[in-house]
mmCIF file of C-alpha atoms and ligand atoms in Angstrom:
data_model
loop_
_atom_site.group_PDB
_atom_site.id
_atom_site.type_symbol
_atom_site.label_atom_id
_atom_site.label_comp_id
_atom_site.label_asym_id
_atom_site.label_seq_id
_atom_site.Cartn_x
_atom_site.Cartn_y
_atom_site.Cartn_z
ATOM 1 C CA MET A 7 -55.287 12.201 -201.611
ATOM 2 C CA ARG A 8 -56.457 15.070 -202.583
ATOM 3 C CA VAL A 9 -59.547 15.719 -204.609
ATOM 4 C CA THR A 10 -60.765 18.484 -206.395
ATOM 5 C CA ILE A 11 -64.775 19.342 -206.761
ATOM 6 C CA SER A 12 -66.121 21.661 -209.208
ATOM 7 C CA VAL A 13 -69.345 22.741 -209.763
ATOM 8 C CA GLU A 14 -68.722 21.832 -212.969
ATOM 9 C CA GLN A 15 -68.083 18.361 -212.595
ATOM 10 C CA VAL A 16 -70.936 17.677 -210.213
ATOM 11 C CA ARG A 17 -73.306 18.648 -213.000
ATOM 12 C CA SER A 18 -70.772 17.230 -215.487
ATOM 13 C CA GLU A 19 -71.707 15.851 -219.149
ATOM 14 C CA TRP A 20 -71.320 12.313 -217.310
ATOM 15 C CA VAL A 21 -73.539 13.168 -213.796
ATOM 16 C CA ARG A 22 -76.164 13.807 -216.339
ATOM 17 C CA ARG A 23 -75.640 10.744 -218.608
ATOM 18 C CA ILE A 24 -75.366 8.243 -215.915
ATOM 19 C CA GLU A 25 -78.698 9.950 -214.483
ATOM 20 C CA GLU A 26 -80.253 10.242 -217.856
ATOM 21 C CA VAL A 27 -79.904 6.516 -218.793
ATOM 22 C CA SER A 28 -80.772 5.160 -215.113
ATOM 23 C CA GLY A 29 -83.143 7.597 -214.771
ATOM 24 C CA GLN A 30 -82.792 8.073 -210.969
ATOM 25 C CA ASP A 31 -81.306 11.562 -209.178
ATOM 26 C CA VAL A 32 -78.122 10.495 -207.422
ATOM 27 C CA MET A 33 -78.744 13.491 -205.224
ATOM 28 C CA ALA A 34 -81.620 11.600 -203.885
ATOM 29 C CA CYS A 35 -79.658 10.010 -201.695
ATOM 30 C CA TYR A 36 -78.506 10.502 -198.284
ATOM 31 C CA HIS A 37 -75.924 8.093 -197.272
ATOM 32 C CA CYS A 38 -78.048 5.894 -194.795
ATOM 33 C CA GLY A 39 -76.294 3.031 -195.594
ATOM 34 C CA LYS A 40 -79.153 0.564 -195.760
ATOM 35 C CA CYS A 41 -78.727 -0.616 -199.418
ATOM 36 C CA SER A 42 -74.935 -1.744 -198.742
ATOM 37 C CA ALA A 43 -76.127 -3.126 -195.257
ATOM 38 C CA GLY A 44 -78.659 -5.313 -197.208
ATOM 39 C CA CYS A 45 -75.521 -6.146 -200.306
ATOM 40 C CA PRO A 46 -75.081 -9.950 -200.709
ATOM 41 C CA ALA A 47 -72.222 -8.777 -202.465
ATOM 42 C CA ALA A 48 -70.853 -5.944 -200.598
ATOM 43 C CA GLU A 49 -68.311 -8.346 -198.409
ATOM 44 C CA VAL A 50 -66.067 -9.269 -202.360
ATOM 45 C CA MET A 51 -66.777 -5.372 -203.731
ATOM 46 C CA ASP A 52 -63.846 -2.360 -202.930
ATOM 47 C CA LEU A 53 -65.908 0.448 -202.401
ATOM 48 C CA LEU A 54 -70.200 0.220 -201.116
ATOM 49 C CA PRO A 55 -73.005 0.427 -202.965
ATOM 50 C CA ASN A 56 -74.207 3.737 -201.582
ATOM 51 C CA GLN A 57 -70.406 4.571 -202.075
ATOM 52 C CA ILE A 58 -70.631 4.446 -205.841
ATOM 53 C CA ILE A 59 -73.462 6.720 -205.639
ATOM 54 C CA ARG A 60 -71.536 9.302 -203.359
ATOM 55 C CA LEU A 61 -68.662 9.506 -206.052
ATOM 56 C CA VAL A 62 -71.048 10.208 -208.924
ATOM 57 C CA GLN A 63 -72.473 13.154 -206.314
ATOM 58 C CA LEU A 64 -69.981 14.897 -206.541
ATOM 59 C CA GLY A 65 -68.697 13.673 -209.892
ATOM 60 C CA GLN A 66 -66.001 11.833 -209.731
ATOM 61 C CA VAL A 67 -67.403 9.372 -212.436
ATOM 62 C CA GLU A 68 -63.897 8.159 -213.431
ATOM 63 C CA ARG A 69 -63.094 6.541 -210.024
ATOM 64 C CA ALA A 70 -66.723 5.046 -209.839
ATOM 65 C CA LEU A 71 -65.646 3.793 -213.065
ATOM 66 C CA GLU A 72 -62.578 2.334 -212.042
ATOM 67 C CA SER A 73 -64.150 0.535 -209.014
ATOM 68 C CA GLN A 74 -65.085 -3.494 -210.016
ATOM 69 C CA THR A 75 -68.290 -2.693 -207.350
ATOM 70 C CA ILE A 76 -69.901 -2.181 -210.828
ATOM 71 C CA TRP A 77 -69.108 -5.251 -211.973
ATOM 72 C CA TYR A 78 -69.724 -7.678 -208.546
ATOM 73 C CA CYS A 79 -73.414 -5.757 -208.451
ATOM 74 C CA ALA A 80 -75.086 -9.107 -209.164
ATOM 75 C CA ALA A 81 -78.915 -6.603 -209.211
ATOM 76 C CA CYS A 82 -80.594 -8.098 -207.304
ATOM 77 C CA GLN A 83 -83.314 -5.147 -206.178
ATOM 78 C CA THR A 84 -82.653 -5.370 -202.086
ATOM 79 C CA CYS A 85 -80.492 -2.337 -201.896
ATOM 80 C CA TYR A 86 -83.490 -0.228 -203.935
ATOM 81 C CA ALA A 87 -86.079 -2.603 -201.380
ATOM 82 C CA ARG A 88 -83.930 -1.174 -198.908
ATOM 83 C CA CYS A 89 -83.680 1.983 -199.917
ATOM 84 C CA PRO A 90 -85.553 4.978 -197.753
ATOM 85 C CA LYS A 91 -85.312 7.128 -200.736
ATOM 86 C CA GLY A 92 -87.006 5.025 -203.744
ATOM 87 C CA VAL A 93 -83.231 5.359 -205.523
ATOM 88 C CA ASP A 94 -82.934 2.399 -208.138
ATOM 89 C CA LEU A 95 -79.424 1.141 -207.910
ATOM 90 C CA PRO A 96 -79.275 -1.089 -209.242
ATOM 91 C CA ARG A 97 -80.028 1.281 -212.462
ATOM 92 C CA LEU A 98 -77.460 3.185 -211.672
ATOM 93 C CA MET A 99 -74.925 0.466 -211.388
ATOM 94 C CA GLU A 100 -76.441 -0.922 -215.094
ATOM 95 C CA ALA A 101 -76.402 2.913 -216.905
ATOM 96 C CA LEU A 102 -72.108 3.301 -214.883
ATOM 97 C CA ARG A 103 -71.289 -0.932 -216.358
ATOM 98 C CA GLU A 104 -72.794 0.297 -219.722
ATOM 99 C CA LEU A 105 -70.659 4.140 -219.722
ATOM 100 C CA ALA A 106 -67.749 1.947 -218.601
ATOM 101 C CA MET A 107 -67.966 0.210 -222.022
ATOM 102 C CA GLN A 108 -68.651 2.623 -223.733
ATOM 103 C CA LYS A 109 -65.076 4.533 -222.761
ATOM 104 C CA ARG A 110 -62.951 1.281 -224.118
ATOM 105 C CA GLY A 111 -64.644 1.824 -227.646
ATOM 106 C CA ASP A 112 -66.314 -0.631 -229.929
ATOM 107 C CA HIS A 113 -65.667 -3.602 -229.083
ATOM 108 C CA LEU A 114 -67.824 -5.145 -232.820
ATOM 109 C CA GLU A 115 -66.090 -3.751 -236.126
ATOM 110 C CA ILE A 116 -69.600 -4.033 -237.766
ATOM 111 C CA ALA A 117 -67.942 -4.381 -241.207
ATOM 112 C CA ARG A 118 -66.293 -7.201 -240.267
ATOM 113 C CA LEU A 119 -69.816 -9.195 -239.235
ATOM 114 C CA ASP A 120 -71.196 -12.366 -241.023
ATOM 115 C CA VAL A 121 -74.387 -10.478 -242.817
ATOM 116 C CA GLN A 122 -75.773 -14.264 -243.254
ATOM 117 C CA ALA A 123 -75.117 -14.719 -239.885
ATOM 118 C CA LEU A 124 -76.453 -11.107 -238.444
ATOM 119 C CA ALA A 125 -79.614 -12.533 -240.755
ATOM 120 C CA GLU A 126 -80.282 -15.263 -238.212
ATOM 121 C CA PHE A 127 -79.555 -13.826 -235.314
ATOM 122 C CA PRO A 128 -82.231 -13.025 -232.945
ATOM 123 C CA GLN A 129 -83.042 -9.236 -233.473
ATOM 124 C CA GLN A 130 -82.759 -8.777 -229.885
ATOM 125 C CA ALA A 131 -79.951 -9.992 -228.923
ATOM 126 C CA PHE A 132 -78.762 -7.526 -232.157
ATOM 127 C CA ILE A 133 -79.352 -4.709 -229.958
ATOM 128 C CA ALA A 134 -78.197 -6.027 -227.429
ATOM 129 C CA GLY A 135 -75.075 -6.349 -228.734
ATOM 130 C CA PHE A 136 -74.564 -3.187 -229.631
ATOM 131 C CA ARG A 137 -75.960 -0.954 -226.842
ATOM 132 C CA LYS A 138 -73.023 -3.369 -224.698
ATOM 133 C CA TYR A 139 -69.980 -3.222 -227.144
ATOM 134 C CA THR A 140 -69.952 -0.199 -229.658
ATOM 135 C CA ALA A 141 -69.845 3.315 -228.201
HETATM 136 S S1 SF4 B 10 -80.410 3.050 -199.063
HETATM 137 FE FE1 SF4 B 10 -81.544 5.012 -200.270
HETATM 138 S S2 SF4 B 10 -80.653 6.597 -199.266
HETATM 139 FE FE2 SF4 B 10 -80.033 5.066 -198.663
HETATM 140 S S3 SF4 B 10 -77.792 5.396 -198.367
HETATM 141 FE FE3 SF4 B 10 -78.385 3.485 -199.649
HETATM 142 S S4 SF4 B 10 -78.834 4.488 -201.819
HETATM 143 FE FE4 SF4 B 10 -78.641 6.219 -200.224
HETATM 144 S S1 SF4 B 11 -78.208 -5.026 -206.644
HETATM 145 FE FE1 SF4 B 11 -76.362 -4.835 -206.215
HETATM 146 S S2 SF4 B 11 -75.663 -3.445 -205.196
HETATM 147 FE FE2 SF4 B 11 -78.084 -3.563 -205.129
HETATM 148 S S3 SF4 B 11 -77.697 -4.974 -203.097
HETATM 149 FE FE3 SF4 B 11 -77.828 -6.562 -205.109
HETATM 150 S S4 SF4 B 11 -75.627 -7.001 -205.848
HETATM 151 FE FE4 SF4 B 11 -75.638 -4.876 -203.679
#
């Protein structure tokens, strides 16, 4: 498969947004592979954790979002503990999951929510739900 990479893609709005949400500098990763070697979920992933970072580094965000890896990540922190560059991969995976859900559009129709039920919801669940299910 031929892949075209441009400066615009590498520093695209999506890449900046992932870095902003995760608080991580994706360029810090130098692909030693220690994260993937220690990941307990690696065997069921279609792409290894460091391959996901590589895609983001190259501005191939759509391909990272299509991967099942971001959903298999259990946020166990093993990769973060092993990373010599201090890259918090679980945060990066979470940012990608958020982005994937946002790109799918709103899953909540606010106007259809039951006002009485909303008043009884824990506020934290309410806010978390909106963050996850609305763009
Ligand atoms: S352990 Fe860190 S530096 Fe090494 S490949 Fe993984 S994220 Fe990159
Ligand atoms: S946090 Fe996710 S990517 Fe990192 S080792 Fe755990 S399952 Fe693998």
